[in-house]
Amino acid sequence: MAIRGTNIKIEGLTHRYRSRSGVTFNRVDLESPQGEALAIIGRSGCGKSTLLHIVAGLLKASEGSIKLDGNPIDGPSPKWVMMFQAPHLFPWMTVKQNVGVGLTFGNWSRATIDSRVDEAIRLVELQDFAQSNVQDLSGGQQQRVALARSLVMEPELLLLDEPFSALDAFTRSSLQHDVRAIAKRLGFNIILVTHDIDEAVIMADRAVIMAGSPGNIVHELDVDLPDPRDRGDPQVQKLRAELMDSFQEAANYNKPKAAALAG
Amino acid sequence: MTGEANYTGGVISRFTGHPALTRFAWGVAGVGILATLWFLAGVWLESNSSTASFAAFGLIPTLEAIPELLAAGKLQAASAASGYRLGLGLLIAIVIGVPIGIVMGRVKWFQEYSNSAFQFLRMISPLSWMPLAVLVFATWNGSIIFLIAIASVWPVMFATAAGLAKIDPNWFKVARNLGATPLQMLSNVIMPAIAFDVFSGIRLALGVAWIVLVPAEYLGVTSGLGYAIEDARETLTYNHLTALVLTIGVIGYVLDSILVVLINRYSWQRGGA
Ligand SMILES: Nc1ncnc2c1ncn2[C@@H]1O[C@H](COP(=O)(O)OP(=O)(O)OP(=O)(O)O)[C@@H](O)[C@H]1O
Ligand SMILES: [Mg+2]
């Protein structure tokens, strides 16, 4: 499986859910170079999921544009695939069928589907469960199936919306490492939305903090650490503390400061 | 496994280890008891001078009538005629009931507007449509198929709507995210998700349709199991009558079993759900 990443350029993105309600976020600009894993951190309700749904093409922004390698996103596509907070698998299907469902939508040949599905299942190490019904899997295994279901599409961009928050600490930690390793090996981009600072430090090349009302990017930090990243590593802890400081600062963030930052 | 463990396990598992076999054994036993009672009733009818003329209702004359009816081709013809009406009526009910059920489950305002009207129509006994059906349809056949359809459409419709209510909206989001077209959404998400409920509805519909069919065939038509029963009564061939009744039971049982198999095949919900 060879996947190429993409240059992401978000410009002036503004969203309001109803024409008369307040803006969720206002004029967000964000760029991410090919192959980068970008984390967006922010408090609950600041609009992270909304932003990600728009990038996935599942929601239309009120204003602004998102371009991948210069091409605008105007709907869902196998090139940008979202992985949700919960696996949302189809319970009447086996693991294999769930993983391959996106390829059947794309009318790929049986042989292509089979070989790509097998490969994706191997990537998430679920070979022994390929024929199991997904209802017989643990929460962590189910989320692996959801990951394989996204990876099988060979996306240029994988969108992750708090993908592991429902899992126990051990499973979460191992999946965080796995997803990063797979992304780095295959070369696709990640945009990860989270309110877990550890997750951002373990998984991302760069983290941005989203805050305010309406929300915007208020701070960014390079996570320039060698792989694999270990929570106990002093370098990781230092960056974590730094990110935590910025996050706390962002929590007290208010409008005058936004003006200062913009100006 | 040791010989001892094998021994104790073997004795018990002969019945508890194979639930399907156990169920089959119980079924055979039940039918056996029923047949014995029938047989004894026949003997009693025959031994009593006042009822001896009804002895043909007994088990043995009935079983003797079956090859006779088969040889004359009557059983096949009657079953085919009834089967055709039942099949077409059910098909119409499915073709109308499933799409309306899907709309009821998906479109909230439609559900709110239509629910009481449909519940009201549902409570009208199917046979009470008979005079109206006869006026509207040129042929008796047409009226009977209409009656079957109107009796079957409600269970199919309401079961489909209930199935849709259980669909997790996130499945639509996932499917859209992976590039499903609206048609694929229907065939790959909605249909498999509700197949269990649809077949459960069809099973209920089949029960009602089968009940409506026979009395409907007492009138007008000159074919079908209902007609054949009426004919046997008039010609006083009572063992033919009971053979036909038996056939109705057997066909109904077989059709119902097929639907049970389909329901199990498409049931994906686990545990207490
Ligand atoms: N479908 C919707 N209709 C109207 N308002 C919505 C809708 N979805 C979200 N919102 C509002 O938009 C704002 C941002 O929501 P969003 O889900 O994007 O936040 P989030 O940052 O992902 O939060 P969390 O961390 O809790 O997931 C919230 O104030 C929320 O109430
Ligand atoms: Mg969210």
mmCIF file of C-alpha atoms in Angstrom, chain B residues 21-134:
data_model
loop_
_atom_site.group_PDB
_atom_site.id
_atom_site.type_symbol
_atom_site.label_atom_id
_atom_site.label_comp_id
_atom_site.label_asym_id
_atom_site.label_seq_id
_atom_site.Cartn_x
_atom_site.Cartn_y
_atom_site.Cartn_z
ATOM 1 C CA LEU B 21 -32.487 -32.218 17.500
ATOM 2 C CA THR B 22 -34.214 -31.900 20.850
ATOM 3 C CA ARG B 23 -36.716 -29.474 19.371
ATOM 4 C CA PHE B 24 -37.305 -31.815 16.451
ATOM 5 C CA ALA B 25 -37.896 -34.730 18.808
ATOM 6 C CA TRP B 26 -40.423 -32.714 20.789
ATOM 7 C CA GLY B 27 -42.117 -31.645 17.561
ATOM 8 C CA VAL B 28 -42.467 -35.226 16.380
ATOM 9 C CA ALA B 29 -43.842 -36.217 19.773
ATOM 10 C CA GLY B 30 -46.399 -33.382 19.653
ATOM 11 C CA VAL B 31 -47.589 -34.316 16.182
ATOM 12 C CA GLY B 32 -47.748 -37.956 17.267
ATOM 13 C CA ILE B 33 -50.030 -37.098 20.199
ATOM 14 C CA LEU B 34 -52.253 -35.023 17.925
ATOM 15 C CA ALA B 35 -52.492 -37.863 15.381
ATOM 16 C CA THR B 36 -53.322 -40.369 18.125
ATOM 17 C CA LEU B 37 -56.166 -38.195 19.443
ATOM 18 C CA TRP B 38 -57.453 -37.787 15.898
ATOM 19 C CA PHE B 39 -57.254 -41.515 15.345
ATOM 20 C CA LEU B 40 -59.152 -42.238 18.586
ATOM 21 C CA ALA B 41 -61.810 -39.678 17.656
ATOM 22 C CA GLY B 42 -62.245 -41.457 14.317
ATOM 23 C CA VAL B 43 -62.631 -44.803 16.048
ATOM 24 C CA TRP B 44 -65.185 -43.296 18.411
ATOM 25 C CA LEU B 45 -67.158 -41.759 15.491
ATOM 26 C CA GLU B 46 -67.214 -45.103 13.726
ATOM 27 C CA SER B 47 -68.263 -47.134 16.754
ATOM 28 C CA ASN B 48 -71.228 -44.890 17.470
ATOM 29 C CA SER B 49 -74.226 -45.615 15.311
ATOM 30 C CA SER B 50 -75.497 -42.024 15.398
ATOM 31 C CA THR B 51 -72.145 -40.640 14.151
ATOM 32 C CA ALA B 52 -70.968 -43.506 11.959
ATOM 33 C CA SER B 53 -71.792 -41.530 8.812
ATOM 34 C CA PHE B 54 -69.082 -39.020 9.817
ATOM 35 C CA ALA B 55 -66.414 -41.697 10.232
ATOM 36 C CA ALA B 56 -64.650 -40.354 7.127
ATOM 37 C CA PHE B 57 -63.425 -37.451 9.281
ATOM 38 C CA GLY B 58 -61.028 -39.880 10.994
ATOM 39 C CA LEU B 59 -57.304 -40.067 10.563
ATOM 40 C CA ILE B 60 -57.165 -43.215 8.404
ATOM 41 C CA PRO B 61 -59.785 -42.158 5.809
ATOM 42 C CA THR B 62 -58.099 -38.770 5.613
ATOM 43 C CA LEU B 63 -54.702 -40.276 4.949
ATOM 44 C CA GLU B 64 -56.309 -42.523 2.348
ATOM 45 C CA ALA B 65 -57.868 -39.495 0.645
ATOM 46 C CA ILE B 66 -54.511 -37.789 0.084
ATOM 47 C CA PRO B 67 -53.218 -40.177 -2.626
ATOM 48 C CA GLU B 68 -56.664 -40.106 -4.238
ATOM 49 C CA LEU B 69 -56.660 -36.312 -4.388
ATOM 50 C CA LEU B 70 -53.067 -36.272 -5.605
ATOM 51 C CA ALA B 71 -53.804 -38.818 -8.337
ATOM 52 C CA ALA B 72 -56.766 -36.743 -9.508
ATOM 53 C CA GLY B 73 -54.516 -33.685 -9.475
ATOM 54 C CA LYS B 74 -57.043 -31.886 -7.268
ATOM 55 C CA LEU B 75 -54.702 -31.191 -4.377
ATOM 56 C CA GLN B 76 -52.041 -29.758 -6.646
ATOM 57 C CA ALA B 77 -54.508 -27.605 -8.588
ATOM 58 C CA ALA B 78 -56.168 -26.269 -5.447
ATOM 59 C CA SER B 79 -52.821 -25.533 -3.782
ATOM 60 C CA ALA B 80 -51.484 -23.853 -6.911
ATOM 61 C CA ALA B 81 -54.560 -21.633 -7.264
ATOM 62 C CA SER B 82 -54.445 -20.642 -3.589
ATOM 63 C CA GLY B 83 -50.680 -20.253 -3.677
ATOM 64 C CA TYR B 84 -50.917 -17.934 -6.655
ATOM 65 C CA ARG B 85 -53.452 -15.689 -4.898
ATOM 66 C CA LEU B 86 -51.483 -15.737 -1.673
ATOM 67 C CA GLY B 87 -48.175 -15.065 -3.410
ATOM 68 C CA LEU B 88 -49.457 -12.221 -5.543
ATOM 69 C CA GLY B 89 -51.362 -10.647 -2.659
ATOM 70 C CA LEU B 90 -48.299 -10.828 -0.402
ATOM 71 C CA LEU B 91 -46.071 -9.480 -3.141
ATOM 72 C CA ILE B 92 -48.354 -6.478 -3.595
ATOM 73 C CA ALA B 93 -48.355 -5.959 0.181
ATOM 74 C CA ILE B 94 -44.539 -6.041 0.246
ATOM 75 C CA VAL B 95 -44.110 -3.774 -2.761
ATOM 76 C CA ILE B 96 -46.446 -1.211 -1.194
ATOM 77 C CA GLY B 97 -45.725 -1.800 2.487
ATOM 78 C CA VAL B 98 -41.922 -1.748 2.542
ATOM 79 C CA PRO B 99 -41.403 1.613 0.759
ATOM 80 C CA ILE B 100 -44.181 3.292 2.761
ATOM 81 C CA GLY B 101 -42.713 1.770 5.924
ATOM 82 C CA ILE B 102 -39.290 3.167 5.020
ATOM 83 C CA VAL B 103 -40.746 6.632 4.443
ATOM 84 C CA MET B 104 -42.659 6.370 7.737
ATOM 85 C CA GLY B 105 -39.437 5.495 9.529
ATOM 86 C CA ARG B 106 -37.315 8.145 7.818
ATOM 87 C CA VAL B 107 -39.638 11.132 7.433
ATOM 88 C CA LYS B 108 -40.924 12.359 10.740
ATOM 89 C CA TRP B 109 -43.785 14.488 9.491
ATOM 90 C CA PHE B 110 -45.098 11.690 7.304
ATOM 91 C CA GLN B 111 -45.121 9.375 10.294
ATOM 92 C CA GLU B 112 -47.040 11.923 12.331
ATOM 93 C CA TYR B 113 -49.625 12.557 9.628
ATOM 94 C CA SER B 114 -50.148 8.987 8.547
ATOM 95 C CA ASN B 115 -49.906 7.031 11.757
ATOM 96 C CA SER B 116 -53.472 7.297 13.044
ATOM 97 C CA ALA B 117 -54.957 6.877 9.569
ATOM 98 C CA PHE B 118 -52.978 3.692 9.014
ATOM 99 C CA GLN B 119 -53.703 2.379 12.508
ATOM 100 C CA PHE B 120 -57.398 2.990 11.827
ATOM 101 C CA LEU B 121 -57.345 1.201 8.465
ATOM 102 C CA ARG B 122 -55.388 -1.650 9.997
ATOM 103 C CA MET B 123 -58.154 -2.342 12.508
ATOM 104 C CA ILE B 124 -60.743 -2.929 9.795
ATOM 105 C CA SER B 125 -61.232 -6.674 9.451
ATOM 106 C CA PRO B 126 -59.863 -7.659 6.041
ATOM 107 C CA LEU B 127 -62.957 -9.726 5.237
ATOM 108 C CA SER B 128 -65.185 -6.701 5.723
ATOM 109 C CA TRP B 129 -63.636 -5.254 2.557
ATOM 110 C CA MET B 130 -65.151 -8.180 0.654
ATOM 111 C CA PRO B 131 -68.370 -6.539 -0.628
ATOM 112 C CA LEU B 132 -66.428 -3.462 -1.675
ATOM 113 C CA ALA B 133 -63.753 -5.568 -3.376
ATOM 114 C CA VAL B 134 -66.393 -7.470 -5.324
#
